[in-house]
Coordinates of C-alpha atoms in Angstrom, one line a residue:
Chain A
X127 CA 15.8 14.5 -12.9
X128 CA 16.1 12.4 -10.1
X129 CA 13.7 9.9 -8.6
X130 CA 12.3 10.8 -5.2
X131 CA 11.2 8.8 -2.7
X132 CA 9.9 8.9 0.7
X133 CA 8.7 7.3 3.7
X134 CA 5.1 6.8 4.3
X135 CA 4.1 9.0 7.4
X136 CA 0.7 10.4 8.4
X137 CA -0.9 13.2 8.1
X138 CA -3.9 15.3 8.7
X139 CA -6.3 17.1 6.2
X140 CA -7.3 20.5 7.8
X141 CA -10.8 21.0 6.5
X142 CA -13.7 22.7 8.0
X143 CA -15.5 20.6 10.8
X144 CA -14.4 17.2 9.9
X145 CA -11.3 15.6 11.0
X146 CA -9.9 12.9 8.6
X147 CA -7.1 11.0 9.2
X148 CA -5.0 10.0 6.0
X149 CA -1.8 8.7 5.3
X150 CA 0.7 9.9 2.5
X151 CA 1.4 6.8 0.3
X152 CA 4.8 6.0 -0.7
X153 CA 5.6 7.7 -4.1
X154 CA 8.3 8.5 -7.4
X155 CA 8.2 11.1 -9.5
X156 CA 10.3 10.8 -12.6
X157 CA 10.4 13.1 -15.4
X158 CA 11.9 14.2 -18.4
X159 CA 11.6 17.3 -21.0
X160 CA 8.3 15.4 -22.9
X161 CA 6.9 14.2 -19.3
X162 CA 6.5 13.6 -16.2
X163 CA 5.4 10.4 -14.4
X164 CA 3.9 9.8 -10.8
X165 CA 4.4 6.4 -9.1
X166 CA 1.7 6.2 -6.5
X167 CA 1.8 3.1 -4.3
X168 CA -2.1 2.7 -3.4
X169 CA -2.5 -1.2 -1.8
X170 CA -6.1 -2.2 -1.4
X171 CA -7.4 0.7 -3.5
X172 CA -9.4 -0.3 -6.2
X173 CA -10.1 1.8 -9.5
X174 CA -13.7 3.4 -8.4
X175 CA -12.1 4.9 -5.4
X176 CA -9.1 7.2 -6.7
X177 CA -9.8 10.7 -7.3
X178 CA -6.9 12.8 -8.9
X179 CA -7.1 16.7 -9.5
X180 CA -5.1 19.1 -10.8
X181 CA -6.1 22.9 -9.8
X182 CA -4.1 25.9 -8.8
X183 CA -0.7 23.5 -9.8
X184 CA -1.3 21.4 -7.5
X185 CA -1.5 17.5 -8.0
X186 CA -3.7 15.9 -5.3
X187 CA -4.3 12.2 -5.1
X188 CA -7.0 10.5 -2.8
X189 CA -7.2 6.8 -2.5
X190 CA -10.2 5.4 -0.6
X191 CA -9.2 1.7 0.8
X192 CA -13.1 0.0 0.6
X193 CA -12.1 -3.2 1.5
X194 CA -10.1 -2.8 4.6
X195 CA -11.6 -5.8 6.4
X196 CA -14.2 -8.0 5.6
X197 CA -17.3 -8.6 7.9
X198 CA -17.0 -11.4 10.9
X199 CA -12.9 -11.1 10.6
X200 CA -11.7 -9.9 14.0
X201 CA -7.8 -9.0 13.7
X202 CA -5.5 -11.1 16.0
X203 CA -2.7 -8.4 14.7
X204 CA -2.5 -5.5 13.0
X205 CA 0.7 -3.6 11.4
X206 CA -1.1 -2.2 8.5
X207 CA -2.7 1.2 8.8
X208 CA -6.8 0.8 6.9
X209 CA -6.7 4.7 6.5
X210 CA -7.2 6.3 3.5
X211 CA -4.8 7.8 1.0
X212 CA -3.8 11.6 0.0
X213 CA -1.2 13.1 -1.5
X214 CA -0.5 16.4 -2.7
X215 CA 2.4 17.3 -4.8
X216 CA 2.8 20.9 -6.3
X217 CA 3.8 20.8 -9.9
X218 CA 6.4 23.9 -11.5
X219 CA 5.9 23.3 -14.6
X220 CA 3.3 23.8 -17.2
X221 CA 1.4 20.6 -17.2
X222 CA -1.1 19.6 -20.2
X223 CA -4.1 18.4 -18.3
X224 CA -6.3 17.2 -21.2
X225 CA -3.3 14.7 -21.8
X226 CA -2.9 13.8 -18.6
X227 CA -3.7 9.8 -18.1
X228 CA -3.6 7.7 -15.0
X229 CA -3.2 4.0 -14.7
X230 CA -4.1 1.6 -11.7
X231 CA -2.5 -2.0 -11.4
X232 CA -1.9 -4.4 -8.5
X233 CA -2.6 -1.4 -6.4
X234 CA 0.3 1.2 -8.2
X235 CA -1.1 4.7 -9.7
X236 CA 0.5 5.6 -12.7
X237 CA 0.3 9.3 -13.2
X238 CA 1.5 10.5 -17.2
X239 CA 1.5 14.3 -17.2
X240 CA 3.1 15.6 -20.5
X241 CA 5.2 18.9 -20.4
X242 CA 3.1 21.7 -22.2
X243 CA 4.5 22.7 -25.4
X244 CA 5.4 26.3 -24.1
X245 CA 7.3 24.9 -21.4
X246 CA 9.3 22.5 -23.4
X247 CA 12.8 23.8 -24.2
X248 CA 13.7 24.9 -27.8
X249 CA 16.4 24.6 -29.5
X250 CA 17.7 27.6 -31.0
X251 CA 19.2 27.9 -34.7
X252 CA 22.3 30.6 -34.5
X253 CA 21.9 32.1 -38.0
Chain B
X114 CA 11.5 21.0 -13.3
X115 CA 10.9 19.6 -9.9
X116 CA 7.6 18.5 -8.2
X117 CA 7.6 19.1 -4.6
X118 CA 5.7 18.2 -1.8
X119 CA 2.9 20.6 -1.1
X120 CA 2.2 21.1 2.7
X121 CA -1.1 23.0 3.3
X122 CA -0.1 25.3 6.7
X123 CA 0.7 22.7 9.0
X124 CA 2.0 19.0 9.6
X125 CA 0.4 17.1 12.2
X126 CA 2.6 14.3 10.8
X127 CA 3.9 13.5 14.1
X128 CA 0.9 14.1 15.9
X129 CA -1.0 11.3 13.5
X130 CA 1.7 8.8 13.6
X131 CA 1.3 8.9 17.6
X132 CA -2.5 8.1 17.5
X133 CA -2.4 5.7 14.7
X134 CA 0.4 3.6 17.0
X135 CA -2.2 4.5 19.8
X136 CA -4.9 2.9 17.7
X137 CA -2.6 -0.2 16.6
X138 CA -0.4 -1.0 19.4
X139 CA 1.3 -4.3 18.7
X140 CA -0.9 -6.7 20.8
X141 CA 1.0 -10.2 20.7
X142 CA -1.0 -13.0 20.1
X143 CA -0.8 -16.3 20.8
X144 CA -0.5 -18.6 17.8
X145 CA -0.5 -16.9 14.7
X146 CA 2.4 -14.6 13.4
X147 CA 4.5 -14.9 16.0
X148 CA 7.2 -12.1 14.8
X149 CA 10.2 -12.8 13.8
X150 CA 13.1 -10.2 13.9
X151 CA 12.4 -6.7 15.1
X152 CA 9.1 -5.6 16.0
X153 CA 8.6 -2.5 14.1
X154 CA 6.5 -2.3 11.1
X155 CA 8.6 -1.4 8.2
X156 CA 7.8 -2.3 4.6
X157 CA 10.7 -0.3 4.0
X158 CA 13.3 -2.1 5.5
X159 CA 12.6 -5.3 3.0
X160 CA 10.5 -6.9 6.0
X161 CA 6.7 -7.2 4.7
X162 CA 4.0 -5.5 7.2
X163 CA 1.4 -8.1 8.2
X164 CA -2.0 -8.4 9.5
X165 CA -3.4 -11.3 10.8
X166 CA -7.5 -12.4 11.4
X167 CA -9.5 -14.7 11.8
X168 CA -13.4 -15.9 11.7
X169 CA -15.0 -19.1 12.5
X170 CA -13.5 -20.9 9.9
X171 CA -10.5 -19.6 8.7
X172 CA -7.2 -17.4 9.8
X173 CA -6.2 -14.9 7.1
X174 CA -2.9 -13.0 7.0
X175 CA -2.9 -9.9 5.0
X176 CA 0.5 -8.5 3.2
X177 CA 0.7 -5.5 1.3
X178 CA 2.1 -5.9 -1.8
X179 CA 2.0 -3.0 -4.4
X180 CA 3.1 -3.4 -7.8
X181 CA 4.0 -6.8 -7.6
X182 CA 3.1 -9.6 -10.1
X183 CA 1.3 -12.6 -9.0
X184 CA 3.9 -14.9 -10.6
X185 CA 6.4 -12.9 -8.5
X186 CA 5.2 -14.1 -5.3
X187 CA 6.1 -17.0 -3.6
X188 CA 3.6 -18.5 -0.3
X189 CA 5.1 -21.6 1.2
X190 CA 4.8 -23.5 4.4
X191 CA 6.7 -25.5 6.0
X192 CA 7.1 -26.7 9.9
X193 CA 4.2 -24.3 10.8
X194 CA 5.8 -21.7 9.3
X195 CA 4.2 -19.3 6.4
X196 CA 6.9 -17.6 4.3
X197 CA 5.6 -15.0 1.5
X198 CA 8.5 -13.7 -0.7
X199 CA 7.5 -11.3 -3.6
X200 CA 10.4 -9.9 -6.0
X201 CA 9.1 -6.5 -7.0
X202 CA 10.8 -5.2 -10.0
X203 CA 10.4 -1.6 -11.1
X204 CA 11.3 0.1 -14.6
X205 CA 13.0 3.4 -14.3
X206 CA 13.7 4.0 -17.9
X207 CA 16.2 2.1 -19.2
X208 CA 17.1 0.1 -16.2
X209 CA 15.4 -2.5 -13.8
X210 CA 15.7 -2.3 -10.1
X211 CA 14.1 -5.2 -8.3
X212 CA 14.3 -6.0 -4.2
X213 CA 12.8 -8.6 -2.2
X214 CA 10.6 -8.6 0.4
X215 CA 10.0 -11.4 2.8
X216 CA 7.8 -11.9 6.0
X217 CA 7.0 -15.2 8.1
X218 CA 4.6 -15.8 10.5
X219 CA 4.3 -19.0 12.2
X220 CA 0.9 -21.0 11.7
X221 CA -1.2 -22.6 14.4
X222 CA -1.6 -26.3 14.8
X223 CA -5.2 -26.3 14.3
X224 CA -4.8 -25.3 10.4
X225 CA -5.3 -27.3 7.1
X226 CA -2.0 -26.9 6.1
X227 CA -2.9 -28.6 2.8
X228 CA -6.1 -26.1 2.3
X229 CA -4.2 -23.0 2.4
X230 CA -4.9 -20.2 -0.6
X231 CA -2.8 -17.3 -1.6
X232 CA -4.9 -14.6 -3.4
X233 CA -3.0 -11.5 -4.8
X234 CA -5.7 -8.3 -5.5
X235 CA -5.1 -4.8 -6.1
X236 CA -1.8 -4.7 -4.4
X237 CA -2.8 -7.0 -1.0
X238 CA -2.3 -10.5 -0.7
X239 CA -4.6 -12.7 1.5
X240 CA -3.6 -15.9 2.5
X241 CA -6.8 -18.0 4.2
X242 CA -5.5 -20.8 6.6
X243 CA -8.2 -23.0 6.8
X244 CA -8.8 -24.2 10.2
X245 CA -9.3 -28.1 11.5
X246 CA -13.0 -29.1 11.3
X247 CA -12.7 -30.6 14.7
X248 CA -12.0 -27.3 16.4
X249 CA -15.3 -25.8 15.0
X250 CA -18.3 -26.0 17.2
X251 CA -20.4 -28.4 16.6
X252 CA -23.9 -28.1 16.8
X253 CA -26.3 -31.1 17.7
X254 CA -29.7 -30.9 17.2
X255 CA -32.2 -31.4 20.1
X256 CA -34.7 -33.8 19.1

């Protein structure tokens, strides 16, 4: 399978009554029979403020950025969006959630989701 | 096997990117970062996004840096100019890629350029300029 990449663009949550504004992060999925693995680039997020889920095969990501600019600093230029993170990837194949581990380091998610057995393929003997 | 990306009903994708640019024009200012090259943001394009501040004592300029290592990261000056250079490698199985990434940003006179300190935390590197003591207010006390 091949690495995919994108470009970071916006984009906007539709939930009821609030509207957030969040930006997809720049991401790789790379993947194998055994595994899959989700490369999340996630600057100024910090551990506490990542929340992954995994319901109806979907994959959704949210990175919180808590420290986008300390107090009394008053920005002379800007280029770098302070929004939050979300990303939502929908996943076709049987995923083994209790396995499923997630790393954070110098602001890269990590995402390990091992293939369930079932969905692994199987050699067949011819008798 | 594939994962794809999931788009609820609609994509306002466009729509956002118009108001963030709304939100975050590209305001020159006067001394610090004075861009070099083109003028569009674009980590992509091996150019490192900046932002720049500053408070009462110090100028900071803020790079995003994802994944890199702290010894790959390089912060010089030199003739009032800040260079940071990162070399981010990445594993994809068997093999290594790695790019570069560079940005400068020219600093202003009234800086320590001795004082200066890199610091490299979950992905964002902030580099504090110090500024001169003697451009700081000074307050005398009225006896």
């Amino acid at each position: 399978m091949n690495a995919t990449c994108c470009s970071p663009s916006t984009q906007a949550t539709p939930s009821v009554g609030v509207t957030e504004t969040l930006q997809k992060p720049l991401y790789t999925v790379t993947g194998n029979t055994e595994a899959f693995e989700v490369r999340v680039e996630l600057p100024g997020v910090t551990k506490g403020n990542v929340k992954i889920d995994l319901e109806d095969k979907i994959l959704s990501i949210r990175g919180e950025r808590q420290t986008s600019t300390p107090e009394g600093w008053k920005a002379l230029h800007r280029e770098l969006s302070t929004v939050g993170y979300q990303l939502r990837l929908r996943v076709n194949t049987p995923v083994d959630e209790d396995k499923l581990t997630a790393n954070l380091e110098d602001g890269v998610l990590t995402l390990k989701l091992p293939v369930k057995e079932a969905a692994k393929p199987r050699q067949i003997q011819v008798q | 096997m594939k994962l794809t990306r999931f788009t609820p009903s609609f994509d306002l994708g466009r729509v956002a990117d118009f108001d963030q640019w709304l939100r975050h024009p590209l305001t020159g200012f006067p001394a610090v970062g004075q861009l070099l090259g083109e003028f569009l943001p674009g980590a992509a394009s091996g150019r490192l996004a900046t932002d720049v501040y500053e408070d009462k004592d110090n100028y900071y300029a803020r790079f995003e840096l994802p994944g890199v290592k702290k010894e790959d990261v390089k912060v010089e000056v030199q003739d009032r100019l800040l260079t940071v250079s990162a070399e981010r490698r990445e594993k994809d199985g068997e093999k290594e890629q790695s790019y570069s990434l560079s940005r400068s940003v020219s600093v202003p006179e009234n800086v320590k350029g001795d004082a200066i300190v890199a610091k490299l935390e979950d992905g964002i590197l902030t580099v504090t300029l110090p500024k001169l003591e003697e451009r700081k207010p000074k307050l005398i006390a009225v006896n």
